PDB file of N, CA and C in Angstrom:
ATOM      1  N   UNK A  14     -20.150 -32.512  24.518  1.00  0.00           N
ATOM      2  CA  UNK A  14     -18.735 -32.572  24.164  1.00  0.00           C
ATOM      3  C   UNK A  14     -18.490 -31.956  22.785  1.00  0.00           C
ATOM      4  N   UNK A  15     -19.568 -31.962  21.682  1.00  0.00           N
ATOM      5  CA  UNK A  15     -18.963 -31.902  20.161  1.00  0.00           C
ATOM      6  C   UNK A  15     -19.334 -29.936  20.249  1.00  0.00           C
ATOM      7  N   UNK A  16     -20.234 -29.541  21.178  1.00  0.00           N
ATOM      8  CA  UNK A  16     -20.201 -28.472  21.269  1.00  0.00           C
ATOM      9  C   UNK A  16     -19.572 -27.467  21.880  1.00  0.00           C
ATOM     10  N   UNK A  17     -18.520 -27.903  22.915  1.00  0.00           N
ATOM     11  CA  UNK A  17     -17.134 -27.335  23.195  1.00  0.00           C
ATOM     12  C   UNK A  17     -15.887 -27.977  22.542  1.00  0.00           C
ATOM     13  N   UNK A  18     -15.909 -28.327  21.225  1.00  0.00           N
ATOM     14  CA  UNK A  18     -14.837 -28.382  20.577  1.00  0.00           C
ATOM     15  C   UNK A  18     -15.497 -27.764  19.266  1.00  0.00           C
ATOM     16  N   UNK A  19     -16.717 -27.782  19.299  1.00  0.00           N
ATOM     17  CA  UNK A  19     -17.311 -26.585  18.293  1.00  0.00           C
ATOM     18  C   UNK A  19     -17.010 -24.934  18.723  1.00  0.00           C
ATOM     19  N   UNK A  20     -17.387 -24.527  20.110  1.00  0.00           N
ATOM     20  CA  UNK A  20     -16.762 -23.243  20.164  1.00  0.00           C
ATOM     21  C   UNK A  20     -15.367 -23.093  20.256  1.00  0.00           C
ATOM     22  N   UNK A  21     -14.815 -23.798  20.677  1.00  0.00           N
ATOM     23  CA  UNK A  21     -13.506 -23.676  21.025  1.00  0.00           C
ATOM     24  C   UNK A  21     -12.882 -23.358  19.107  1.00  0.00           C
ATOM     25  N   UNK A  22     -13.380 -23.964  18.159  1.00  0.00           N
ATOM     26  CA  UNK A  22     -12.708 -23.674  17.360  1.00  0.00           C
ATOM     27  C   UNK A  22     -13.116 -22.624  16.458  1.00  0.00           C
ATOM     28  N   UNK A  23     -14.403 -22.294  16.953  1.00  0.00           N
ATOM     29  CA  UNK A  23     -15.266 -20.643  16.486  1.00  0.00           C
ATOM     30  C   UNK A  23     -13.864 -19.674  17.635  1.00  0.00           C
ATOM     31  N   UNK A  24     -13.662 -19.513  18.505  1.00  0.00           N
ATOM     32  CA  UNK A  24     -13.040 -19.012  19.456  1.00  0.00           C
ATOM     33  C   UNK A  24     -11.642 -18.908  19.165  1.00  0.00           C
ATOM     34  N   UNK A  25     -11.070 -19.938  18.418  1.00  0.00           N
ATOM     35  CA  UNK A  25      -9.526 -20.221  17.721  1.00  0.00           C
ATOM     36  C   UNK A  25      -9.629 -19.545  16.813  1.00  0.00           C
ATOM     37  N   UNK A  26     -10.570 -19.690  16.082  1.00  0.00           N
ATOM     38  CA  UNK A  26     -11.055 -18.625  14.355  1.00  0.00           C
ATOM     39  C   UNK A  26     -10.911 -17.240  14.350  1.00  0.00           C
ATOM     40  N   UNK A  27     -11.394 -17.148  15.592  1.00  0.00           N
ATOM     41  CA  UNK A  27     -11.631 -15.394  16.100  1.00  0.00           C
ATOM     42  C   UNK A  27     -10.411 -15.000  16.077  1.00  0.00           C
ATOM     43  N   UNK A  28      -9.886 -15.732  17.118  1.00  0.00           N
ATOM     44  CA  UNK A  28      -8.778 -15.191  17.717  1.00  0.00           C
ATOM     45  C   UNK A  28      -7.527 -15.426  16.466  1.00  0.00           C
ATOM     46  N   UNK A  29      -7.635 -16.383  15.730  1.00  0.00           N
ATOM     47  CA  UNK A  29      -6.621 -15.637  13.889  1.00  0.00           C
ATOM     48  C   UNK A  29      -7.303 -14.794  13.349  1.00  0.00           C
ATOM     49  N   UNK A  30      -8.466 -14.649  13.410  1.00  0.00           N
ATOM     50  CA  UNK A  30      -8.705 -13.931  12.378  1.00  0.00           C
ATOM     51  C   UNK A  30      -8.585 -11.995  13.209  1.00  0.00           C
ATOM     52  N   UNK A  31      -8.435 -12.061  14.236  1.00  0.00           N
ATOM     53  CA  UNK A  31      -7.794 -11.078  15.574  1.00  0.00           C
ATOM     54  C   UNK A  31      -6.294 -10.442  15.013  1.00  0.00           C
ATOM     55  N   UNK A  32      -5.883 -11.948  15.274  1.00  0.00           N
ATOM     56  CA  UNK A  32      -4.546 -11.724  14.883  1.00  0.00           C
ATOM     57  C   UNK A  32      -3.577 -11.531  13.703  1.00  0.00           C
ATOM     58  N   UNK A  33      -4.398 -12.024  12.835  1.00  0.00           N
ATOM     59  CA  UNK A  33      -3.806 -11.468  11.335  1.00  0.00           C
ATOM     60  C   UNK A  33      -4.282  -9.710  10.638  1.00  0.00           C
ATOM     61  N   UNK A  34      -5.056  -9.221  11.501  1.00  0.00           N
ATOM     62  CA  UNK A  34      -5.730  -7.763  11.128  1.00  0.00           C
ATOM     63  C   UNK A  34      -4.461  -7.339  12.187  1.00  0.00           C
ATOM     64  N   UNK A  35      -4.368  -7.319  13.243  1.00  0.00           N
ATOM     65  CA  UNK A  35      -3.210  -6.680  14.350  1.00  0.00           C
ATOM     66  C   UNK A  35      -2.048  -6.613  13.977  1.00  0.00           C
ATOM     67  N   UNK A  36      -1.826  -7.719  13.268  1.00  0.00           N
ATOM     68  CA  UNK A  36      -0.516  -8.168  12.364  1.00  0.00           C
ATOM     69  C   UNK A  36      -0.138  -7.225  10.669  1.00  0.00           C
ATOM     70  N   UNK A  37      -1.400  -6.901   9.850  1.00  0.00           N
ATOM     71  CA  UNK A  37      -1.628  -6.027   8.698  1.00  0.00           C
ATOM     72  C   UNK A  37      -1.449  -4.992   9.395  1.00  0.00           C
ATOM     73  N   UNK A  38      -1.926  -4.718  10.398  1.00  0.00           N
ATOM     74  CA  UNK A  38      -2.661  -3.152  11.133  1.00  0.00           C
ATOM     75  C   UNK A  38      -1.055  -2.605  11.463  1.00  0.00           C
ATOM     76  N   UNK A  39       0.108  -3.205  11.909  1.00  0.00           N
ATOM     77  CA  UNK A  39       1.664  -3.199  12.583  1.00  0.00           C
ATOM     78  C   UNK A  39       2.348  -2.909  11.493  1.00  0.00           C
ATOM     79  N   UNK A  40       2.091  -3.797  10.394  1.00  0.00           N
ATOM     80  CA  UNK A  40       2.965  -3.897   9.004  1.00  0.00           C
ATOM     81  C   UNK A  40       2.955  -2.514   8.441  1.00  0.00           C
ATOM     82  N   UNK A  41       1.546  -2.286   8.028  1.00  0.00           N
ATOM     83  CA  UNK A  41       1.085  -1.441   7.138  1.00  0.00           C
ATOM     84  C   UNK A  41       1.438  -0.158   7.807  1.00  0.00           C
ATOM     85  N   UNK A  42       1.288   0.058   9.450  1.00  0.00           N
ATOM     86  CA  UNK A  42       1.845   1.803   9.723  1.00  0.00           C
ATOM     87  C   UNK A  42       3.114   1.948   9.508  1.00  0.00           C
ATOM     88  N   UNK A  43       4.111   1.185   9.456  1.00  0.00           N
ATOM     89  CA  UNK A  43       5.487   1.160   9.073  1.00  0.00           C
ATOM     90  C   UNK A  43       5.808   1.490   7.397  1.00  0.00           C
ATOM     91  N   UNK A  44       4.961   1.142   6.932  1.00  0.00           N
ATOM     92  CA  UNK A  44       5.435   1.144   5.147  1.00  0.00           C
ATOM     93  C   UNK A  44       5.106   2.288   4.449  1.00  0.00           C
ATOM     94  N   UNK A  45       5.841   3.391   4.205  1.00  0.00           N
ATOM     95  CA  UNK A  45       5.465   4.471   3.225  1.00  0.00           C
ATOM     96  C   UNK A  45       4.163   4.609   2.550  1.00  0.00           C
ATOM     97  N   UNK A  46       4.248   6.128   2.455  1.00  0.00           N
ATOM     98  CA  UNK A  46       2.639   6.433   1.495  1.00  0.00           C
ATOM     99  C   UNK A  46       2.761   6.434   0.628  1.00  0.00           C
ATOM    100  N   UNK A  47       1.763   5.408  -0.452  1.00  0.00           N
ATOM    101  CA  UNK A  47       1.843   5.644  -1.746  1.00  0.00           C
ATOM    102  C   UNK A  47       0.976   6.377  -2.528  1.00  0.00           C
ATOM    103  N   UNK A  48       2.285   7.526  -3.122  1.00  0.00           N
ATOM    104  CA  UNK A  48       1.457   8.692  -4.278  1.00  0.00           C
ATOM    105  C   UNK A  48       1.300   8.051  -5.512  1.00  0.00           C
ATOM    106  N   UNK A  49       0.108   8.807  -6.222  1.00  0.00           N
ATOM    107  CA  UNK A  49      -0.454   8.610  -7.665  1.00  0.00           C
ATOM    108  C   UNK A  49       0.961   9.494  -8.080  1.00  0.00           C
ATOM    109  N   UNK A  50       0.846   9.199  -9.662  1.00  0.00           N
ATOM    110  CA  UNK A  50       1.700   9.634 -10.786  1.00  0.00           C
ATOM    111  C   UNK A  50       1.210  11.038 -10.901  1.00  0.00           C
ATOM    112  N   UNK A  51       0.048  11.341 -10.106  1.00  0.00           N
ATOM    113  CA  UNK A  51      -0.500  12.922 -10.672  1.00  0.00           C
ATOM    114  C   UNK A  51       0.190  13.690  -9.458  1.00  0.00           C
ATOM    115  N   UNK A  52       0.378  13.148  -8.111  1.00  0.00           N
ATOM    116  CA  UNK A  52       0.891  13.779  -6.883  1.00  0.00           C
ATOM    117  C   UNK A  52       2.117  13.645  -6.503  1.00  0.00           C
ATOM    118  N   UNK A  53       2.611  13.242  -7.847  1.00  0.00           N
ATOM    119  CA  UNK A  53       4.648  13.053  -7.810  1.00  0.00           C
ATOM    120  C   UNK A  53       5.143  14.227  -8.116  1.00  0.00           C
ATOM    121  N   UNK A  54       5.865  14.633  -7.332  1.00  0.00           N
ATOM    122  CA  UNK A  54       6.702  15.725  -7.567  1.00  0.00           C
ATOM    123  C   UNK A  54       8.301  15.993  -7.909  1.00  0.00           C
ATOM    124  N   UNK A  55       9.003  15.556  -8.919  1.00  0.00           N
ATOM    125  CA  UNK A  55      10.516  15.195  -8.633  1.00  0.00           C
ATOM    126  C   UNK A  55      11.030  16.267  -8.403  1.00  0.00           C
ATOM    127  N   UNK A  56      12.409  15.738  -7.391  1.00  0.00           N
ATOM    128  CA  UNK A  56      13.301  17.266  -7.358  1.00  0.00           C
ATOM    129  C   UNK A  56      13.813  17.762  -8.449  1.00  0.00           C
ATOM    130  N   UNK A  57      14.312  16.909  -9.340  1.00  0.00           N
ATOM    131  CA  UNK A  57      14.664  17.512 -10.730  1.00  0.00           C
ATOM    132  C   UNK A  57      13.903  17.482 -11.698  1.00  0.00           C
ATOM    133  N   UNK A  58      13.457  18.413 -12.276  1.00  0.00           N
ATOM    134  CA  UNK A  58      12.901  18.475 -13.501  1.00  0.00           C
ATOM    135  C   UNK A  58      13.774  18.529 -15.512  1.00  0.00           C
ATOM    136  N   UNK A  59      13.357  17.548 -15.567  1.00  0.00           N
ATOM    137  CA  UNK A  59      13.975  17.610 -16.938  1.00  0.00           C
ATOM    138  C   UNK A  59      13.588  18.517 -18.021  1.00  0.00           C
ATOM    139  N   UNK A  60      13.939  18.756 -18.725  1.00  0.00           N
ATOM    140  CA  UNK A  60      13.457  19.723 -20.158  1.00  0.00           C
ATOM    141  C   UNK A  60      14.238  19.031 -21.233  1.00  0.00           C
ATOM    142  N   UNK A  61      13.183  18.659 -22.192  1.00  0.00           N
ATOM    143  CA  UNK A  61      13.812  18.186 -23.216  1.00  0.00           C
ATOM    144  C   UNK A  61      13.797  19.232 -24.653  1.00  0.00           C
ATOM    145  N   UNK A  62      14.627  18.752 -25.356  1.00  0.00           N
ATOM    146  CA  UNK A  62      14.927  19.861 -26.586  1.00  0.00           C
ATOM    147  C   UNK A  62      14.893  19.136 -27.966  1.00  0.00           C
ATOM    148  N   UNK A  63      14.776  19.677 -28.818  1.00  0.00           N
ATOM    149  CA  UNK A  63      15.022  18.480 -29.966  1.00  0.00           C
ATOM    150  C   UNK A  63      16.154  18.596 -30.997  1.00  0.00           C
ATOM    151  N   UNK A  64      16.841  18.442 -31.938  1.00  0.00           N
ATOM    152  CA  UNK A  64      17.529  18.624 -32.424  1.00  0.00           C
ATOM    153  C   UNK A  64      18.294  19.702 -33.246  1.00  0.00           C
ATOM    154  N   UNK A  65      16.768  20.976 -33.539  1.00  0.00           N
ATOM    155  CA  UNK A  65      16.901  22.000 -33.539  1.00  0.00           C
ATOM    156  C   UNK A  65      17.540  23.130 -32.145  1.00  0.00           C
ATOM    157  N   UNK A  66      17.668  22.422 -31.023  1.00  0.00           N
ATOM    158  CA  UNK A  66      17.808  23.355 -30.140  1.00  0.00           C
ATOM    159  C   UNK A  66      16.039  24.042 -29.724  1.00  0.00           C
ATOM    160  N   UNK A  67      15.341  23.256 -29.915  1.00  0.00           N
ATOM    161  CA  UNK A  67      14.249  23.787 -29.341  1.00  0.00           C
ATOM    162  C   UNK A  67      13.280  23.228 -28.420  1.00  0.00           C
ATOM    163  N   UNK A  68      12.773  23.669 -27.469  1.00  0.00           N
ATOM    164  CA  UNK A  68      12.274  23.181 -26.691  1.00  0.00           C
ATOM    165  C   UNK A  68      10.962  22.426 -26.434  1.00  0.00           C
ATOM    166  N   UNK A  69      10.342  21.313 -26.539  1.00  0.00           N
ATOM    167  CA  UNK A  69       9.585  20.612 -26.602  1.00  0.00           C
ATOM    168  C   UNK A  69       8.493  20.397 -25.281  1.00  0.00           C
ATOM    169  N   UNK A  70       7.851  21.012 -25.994  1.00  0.00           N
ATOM    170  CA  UNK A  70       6.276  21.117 -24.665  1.00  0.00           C
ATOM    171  C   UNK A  70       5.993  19.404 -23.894  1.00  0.00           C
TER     172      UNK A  70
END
């Protein structure tokens, strides 16, 4: 008896631990790719100047 309520709850374990990866695995193809700060590209680019009217590298 203590060994079919021993698998049964190895078998329950599985089967969350099944279901919470299926569940990440659903989430995660839905949610955007995230770029590094080096692979950002904005549409606008700013240029800054300084008070002289000159342009700052």
């Amino acid at each position: 008896m203590l060994k079919k309520i021993l698998l049964f709850f190895i078998a329950l374990g599985l089967i969350g631990i099944l279901s919470a990866y299926l569940i990440i695995q659903s989430v995660k193809s839905g949610l955007p790719q995230l770029i590094t700060v080096k692979d950002y590209q904005p549409l606008l680019v700013s240029q800054v100047y300084d008070r002289n009217n000159k342009k700052n590298r």
